[in-house]
mmCIF file of N, CA and C in Angstrom:
data_model
loop_
_atom_site.group_PDB
_atom_site.id
_atom_site.type_symbol
_atom_site.label_atom_id
_atom_site.label_comp_id
_atom_site.label_asym_id
_atom_site.label_seq_id
_atom_site.Cartn_x
_atom_site.Cartn_y
_atom_site.Cartn_z
ATOM 1 N N MET A 97 14.428 -7.455 0.087
ATOM 2 C CA MET A 97 15.381 -6.370 0.225
ATOM 3 C C MET A 97 16.112 -6.196 -1.103
ATOM 4 N N GLY A 98 16.339 -4.979 -1.483
ATOM 5 C CA GLY A 98 17.016 -4.678 -2.730
ATOM 6 C C GLY A 98 18.514 -4.830 -2.608
ATOM 7 N N ASN A 99 19.172 -4.641 -3.723
ATOM 8 C CA ASN A 99 20.623 -4.726 -3.680
ATOM 9 C C ASN A 99 21.217 -3.419 -3.157
ATOM 10 N N LYS A 100 22.522 -3.393 -3.044
ATOM 11 C CA LYS A 100 23.190 -2.247 -2.439
ATOM 12 C C LYS A 100 22.906 -0.955 -3.205
ATOM 13 N N LEU A 101 22.922 -1.006 -4.528
ATOM 14 C CA LEU A 101 22.681 0.204 -5.308
ATOM 15 C C LEU A 101 21.256 0.723 -5.120
ATOM 16 N N ASP A 102 20.287 -0.197 -5.027
ATOM 17 C CA ASP A 102 18.904 0.214 -4.775
ATOM 18 C C ASP A 102 18.783 0.889 -3.412
ATOM 19 N N ILE A 103 19.409 0.306 -2.416
ATOM 20 C CA ILE A 103 19.345 0.859 -1.064
ATOM 21 C C ILE A 103 20.078 2.196 -1.010
ATOM 22 N N GLN A 104 21.217 2.291 -1.716
ATOM 23 C CA GLN A 104 21.950 3.560 -1.769
ATOM 24 C C GLN A 104 21.068 4.650 -2.385
ATOM 25 N N HIS A 105 20.357 4.296 -3.444
ATOM 26 C CA HIS A 105 19.457 5.260 -4.088
ATOM 27 C C HIS A 105 18.332 5.671 -3.136
ATOM 28 N N GLU A 106 17.746 4.707 -2.444
ATOM 29 C CA GLU A 106 16.683 5.004 -1.481
ATOM 30 C C GLU A 106 17.206 5.911 -0.371
ATOM 31 N N TYR A 107 18.443 5.651 0.082
ATOM 32 C CA TYR A 107 19.052 6.471 1.124
ATOM 33 C C TYR A 107 19.205 7.913 0.642
ATOM 34 N N GLU A 108 19.709 8.070 -0.578
ATOM 35 C CA GLU A 108 19.897 9.410 -1.123
ATOM 36 C C GLU A 108 18.565 10.137 -1.270
ATOM 37 N N GLU A 109 17.535 9.429 -1.692
ATOM 38 C CA GLU A 109 16.204 10.027 -1.807
ATOM 39 C C GLU A 109 15.660 10.412 -0.428
ATOM 40 N N ALA A 110 15.861 9.553 0.566
ATOM 41 C CA ALA A 110 15.403 9.848 1.929
ATOM 42 C C ALA A 110 16.151 11.052 2.490
ATOM 43 N N GLU A 111 17.441 11.134 2.206
ATOM 44 C CA GLU A 111 18.246 12.262 2.659
ATOM 45 C C GLU A 111 17.742 13.566 2.029
ATOM 46 N N LYS A 112 17.449 13.521 0.741
ATOM 47 C CA LYS A 112 16.930 14.694 0.036
ATOM 48 C C LYS A 112 15.576 15.111 0.608
ATOM 49 N N LYS A 113 14.708 14.127 0.834
ATOM 50 C CA LYS A 113 13.376 14.407 1.370
ATOM 51 C C LYS A 113 13.476 15.033 2.758
ATOM 52 N N ALA A 114 14.342 14.480 3.600
ATOM 53 C CA ALA A 114 14.512 15.012 4.951
ATOM 54 C C ALA A 114 15.014 16.451 4.906
ATOM 55 N N SER A 115 15.939 16.721 4.010
ATOM 56 C CA SER A 115 16.477 18.070 3.879
ATOM 57 C C SER A 115 15.407 19.052 3.410
ATOM 58 N N GLU A 116 14.623 18.637 2.426
ATOM 59 C CA GLU A 116 13.548 19.499 1.930
ATOM 60 C C GLU A 116 12.514 19.778 3.017
ATOM 61 N N LEU A 117 12.157 18.745 3.777
ATOM 62 C CA LEU A 117 11.179 18.930 4.848
ATOM 63 C C LEU A 117 11.722 19.828 5.953
ATOM 64 N N LYS A 118 13.007 19.713 6.232
ATOM 65 C CA LYS A 118 13.623 20.588 7.232
ATOM 66 C C LYS A 118 13.534 22.043 6.778
ATOM 67 N N ASP A 119 13.814 22.271 5.491
ATOM 68 C CA ASP A 119 13.714 23.628 4.952
ATOM 69 C C ASP A 119 12.291 24.170 5.065
ATOM 70 N N VAL A 120 11.307 23.328 4.743
ATOM 71 C CA VAL A 120 9.906 23.750 4.839
ATOM 72 C C VAL A 120 9.563 24.097 6.286
ATOM 73 N N CYS A 121 10.005 23.266 7.217
ATOM 74 C CA CYS A 121 9.733 23.529 8.641
ATOM 75 C C CYS A 121 10.320 24.871 9.068
ATOM 76 N N GLU A 122 11.546 25.150 8.625
ATOM 77 C CA GLU A 122 12.174 26.418 8.986
ATOM 78 C C GLU A 122 11.423 27.600 8.393
ATOM 79 N N LYS A 123 10.980 27.454 7.138
ATOM 80 C CA LYS A 123 10.233 28.541 6.504
ATOM 81 C C LYS A 123 8.900 28.778 7.209
ATOM 82 N N ILE A 124 8.216 27.692 7.559
ATOM 83 C CA ILE A 124 6.936 27.830 8.258
ATOM 84 C C ILE A 124 7.155 28.462 9.625
ATOM 85 N N ASN A 125 8.200 28.028 10.310
ATOM 86 C CA ASN A 125 8.496 28.549 11.640
ATOM 87 C C ASN A 125 8.800 30.043 11.589
ATOM 88 N N ASN A 126 9.404 30.484 10.488
ATOM 89 C CA ASN A 126 9.768 31.894 10.351
ATOM 90 C C ASN A 126 8.663 32.724 9.704
ATOM 91 N N SER A 127 7.497 32.147 9.561
ATOM 92 C CA SER A 127 6.380 32.869 8.952
ATOM 93 C C SER A 127 5.238 32.981 9.958
ATOM 94 N N ALA A 128 4.142 33.526 9.496
ATOM 95 C CA ALA A 128 2.979 33.701 10.365
ATOM 96 C C ALA A 128 2.029 32.508 10.279
ATOM 97 N N ARG A 129 2.472 31.407 9.719
ATOM 98 C CA ARG A 129 1.612 30.218 9.562
ATOM 99 C C ARG A 129 1.240 29.638 10.920
ATOM 100 N N GLY A 130 0.212 28.810 10.912
ATOM 101 C CA GLY A 130 -0.269 28.198 12.144
ATOM 102 C C GLY A 130 0.636 27.095 12.659
ATOM 103 N N ARG A 131 0.579 26.874 13.940
ATOM 104 C CA ARG A 131 1.376 25.844 14.614
ATOM 105 C C ARG A 131 1.019 24.448 14.112
ATOM 106 N N HIS A 132 -0.237 24.218 13.784
ATOM 107 C CA HIS A 132 -0.668 22.897 13.317
ATOM 108 C C HIS A 132 0.082 22.493 12.050
ATOM 109 N N LEU A 133 0.216 23.416 11.124
ATOM 110 C CA LEU A 133 0.924 23.123 9.876
ATOM 111 C C LEU A 133 2.380 22.771 10.158
ATOM 112 N N LEU A 134 2.999 23.513 11.037
ATOM 113 C CA LEU A 134 4.384 23.244 11.398
ATOM 114 C C LEU A 134 4.524 21.870 12.041
ATOM 115 N N GLU A 135 3.608 21.519 12.919
ATOM 116 C CA GLU A 135 3.660 20.208 13.574
ATOM 117 C C GLU A 135 3.574 19.075 12.561
ATOM 118 N N GLU A 136 2.724 19.226 11.553
ATOM 119 C CA GLU A 136 2.580 18.188 10.523
ATOM 120 C C GLU A 136 3.866 18.023 9.722
ATOM 121 N N TYR A 137 4.489 19.123 9.337
ATOM 122 C CA TYR A 137 5.733 19.031 8.578
ATOM 123 C C TYR A 137 6.881 18.526 9.441
ATOM 124 N N GLU A 138 6.900 18.896 10.711
ATOM 125 C CA GLU A 138 7.927 18.369 11.609
ATOM 126 C C GLU A 138 7.783 16.857 11.755
ATOM 127 N N LYS A 139 6.546 16.375 11.807
ATOM 128 C CA LYS A 139 6.295 14.936 11.892
ATOM 129 C C LYS A 139 6.814 14.238 10.640
ATOM 130 N N LYS A 140 6.517 14.798 9.469
ATOM 131 C CA LYS A 140 6.991 14.213 8.214
ATOM 132 C C LYS A 140 8.519 14.233 8.156
ATOM 133 N N HIS A 141 9.119 15.318 8.643
ATOM 134 C CA HIS A 141 10.574 15.420 8.654
ATOM 135 C C HIS A 141 11.182 14.343 9.551
ATOM 136 N N LYS A 142 10.612 14.157 10.719
ATOM 137 C CA LYS A 142 11.115 13.144 11.644
ATOM 138 C C LYS A 142 11.018 11.749 11.021
ATOM 139 N N GLU A 143 9.896 11.451 10.353
ATOM 140 C CA GLU A 143 9.723 10.155 9.690
ATOM 141 C C GLU A 143 10.765 9.963 8.593
ATOM 142 N N ALA A 144 11.053 11.018 7.839
ATOM 143 C CA ALA A 144 12.059 10.933 6.780
ATOM 144 C C ALA A 144 13.447 10.702 7.369
ATOM 145 N N GLU A 145 13.750 11.345 8.484
ATOM 146 C CA GLU A 145 15.040 11.146 9.151
ATOM 147 C C GLU A 145 15.186 9.707 9.645
ATOM 148 N N VAL A 146 14.123 9.150 10.210
ATOM 149 C CA VAL A 146 14.155 7.767 10.690
ATOM 150 C C VAL A 146 14.395 6.817 9.521
ATOM 151 N N GLU A 147 13.701 7.041 8.412
ATOM 152 C CA GLU A 147 13.891 6.200 7.229
ATOM 153 C C GLU A 147 15.334 6.286 6.743
ATOM 154 N N LYS A 148 15.881 7.496 6.707
ATOM 155 C CA LYS A 148 17.262 7.694 6.271
ATOM 156 C C LYS A 148 18.229 6.956 7.195
ATOM 157 N N GLU A 149 18.015 7.051 8.493
ATOM 158 C CA GLU A 149 18.886 6.377 9.457
ATOM 159 C C GLU A 149 18.824 4.860 9.293
ATOM 160 N N GLN A 150 17.624 4.328 9.088
ATOM 161 C CA GLN A 150 17.475 2.881 8.909
ATOM 162 C C GLN A 150 18.187 2.413 7.646
ATOM 163 N N LEU A 151 18.052 3.163 6.570
ATOM 164 C CA LEU A 151 18.740 2.808 5.331
ATOM 165 C C LEU A 151 20.254 2.920 5.504
ATOM 166 N N GLY A 152 20.701 3.899 6.275
ATOM 167 C CA GLY A 152 22.129 4.037 6.549
ATOM 168 C C GLY A 152 22.675 2.838 7.307
ATOM 169 N N ILE A 153 21.905 2.318 8.247
ATOM 170 C CA ILE A 153 22.312 1.129 8.999
ATOM 171 C C ILE A 153 22.431 -0.067 8.065
ATOM 172 N N ILE A 154 21.463 -0.210 7.163
ATOM 173 C CA ILE A 154 21.504 -1.318 6.199
ATOM 174 C C ILE A 154 22.726 -1.184 5.303
ATOM 175 N N LEU A 155 23.001 0.026 4.825
ATOM 176 C CA LEU A 155 24.175 0.233 3.973
ATOM 177 C C LEU A 155 25.467 -0.081 4.721
ATOM 178 N N ASP A 156 25.550 0.323 5.981
ATOM 179 C CA ASP A 156 26.735 0.008 6.783
ATOM 180 C C ASP A 156 26.910 -1.495 6.936
ATOM 181 N N ALA A 157 25.812 -2.208 7.149
ATOM 182 C CA ALA A 157 25.880 -3.665 7.291
ATOM 183 C C ALA A 157 26.312 -4.319 5.987
ATOM 184 N N ILE A 158 25.798 -3.834 4.874
ATOM 185 C CA ILE A 158 26.201 -4.377 3.570
ATOM 186 C C ILE A 158 27.683 -4.132 3.346
ATOM 187 N N GLN A 159 28.134 -2.915 3.661
ATOM 188 C CA GLN A 159 29.548 -2.582 3.488
ATOM 189 C C GLN A 159 30.425 -3.470 4.363
ATOM 190 N N ALA A 160 30.014 -3.699 5.599
ATOM 191 C CA ALA A 160 30.785 -4.552 6.507
ATOM 192 C C ALA A 160 30.837 -5.984 5.992
ATOM 193 N N ALA A 161 29.736 -6.462 5.419
ATOM 194 C CA ALA A 161 29.702 -7.824 4.887
ATOM 195 C C ALA A 161 30.588 -7.958 3.659
ATOM 196 N N GLU A 162 30.736 -6.882 2.901
ATOM 197 C CA GLU A 162 31.574 -6.918 1.702
ATOM 198 C C GLU A 162 33.057 -6.893 2.040
ATOM 199 N N ASP A 163 33.392 -6.315 3.190
ATOM 200 C CA ASP A 163 34.813 -6.201 3.586
ATOM 201 C C ASP A 163 35.391 -7.493 4.066
#
């Protein structure tokens, strides 16, 4: 496991990725694209959100241990 700054950076990257994937999903949903493409991006978005949540839990635990 990395240090707090490494995990904070990973969290920020996961947050950015999740946001970008959400935007892509919305654009695909508002276009004439196929449902299959939307399902794939929604899956990637969900995975990015889970990663972000897990990193957030780790950061909260590190913060609690520091207090």
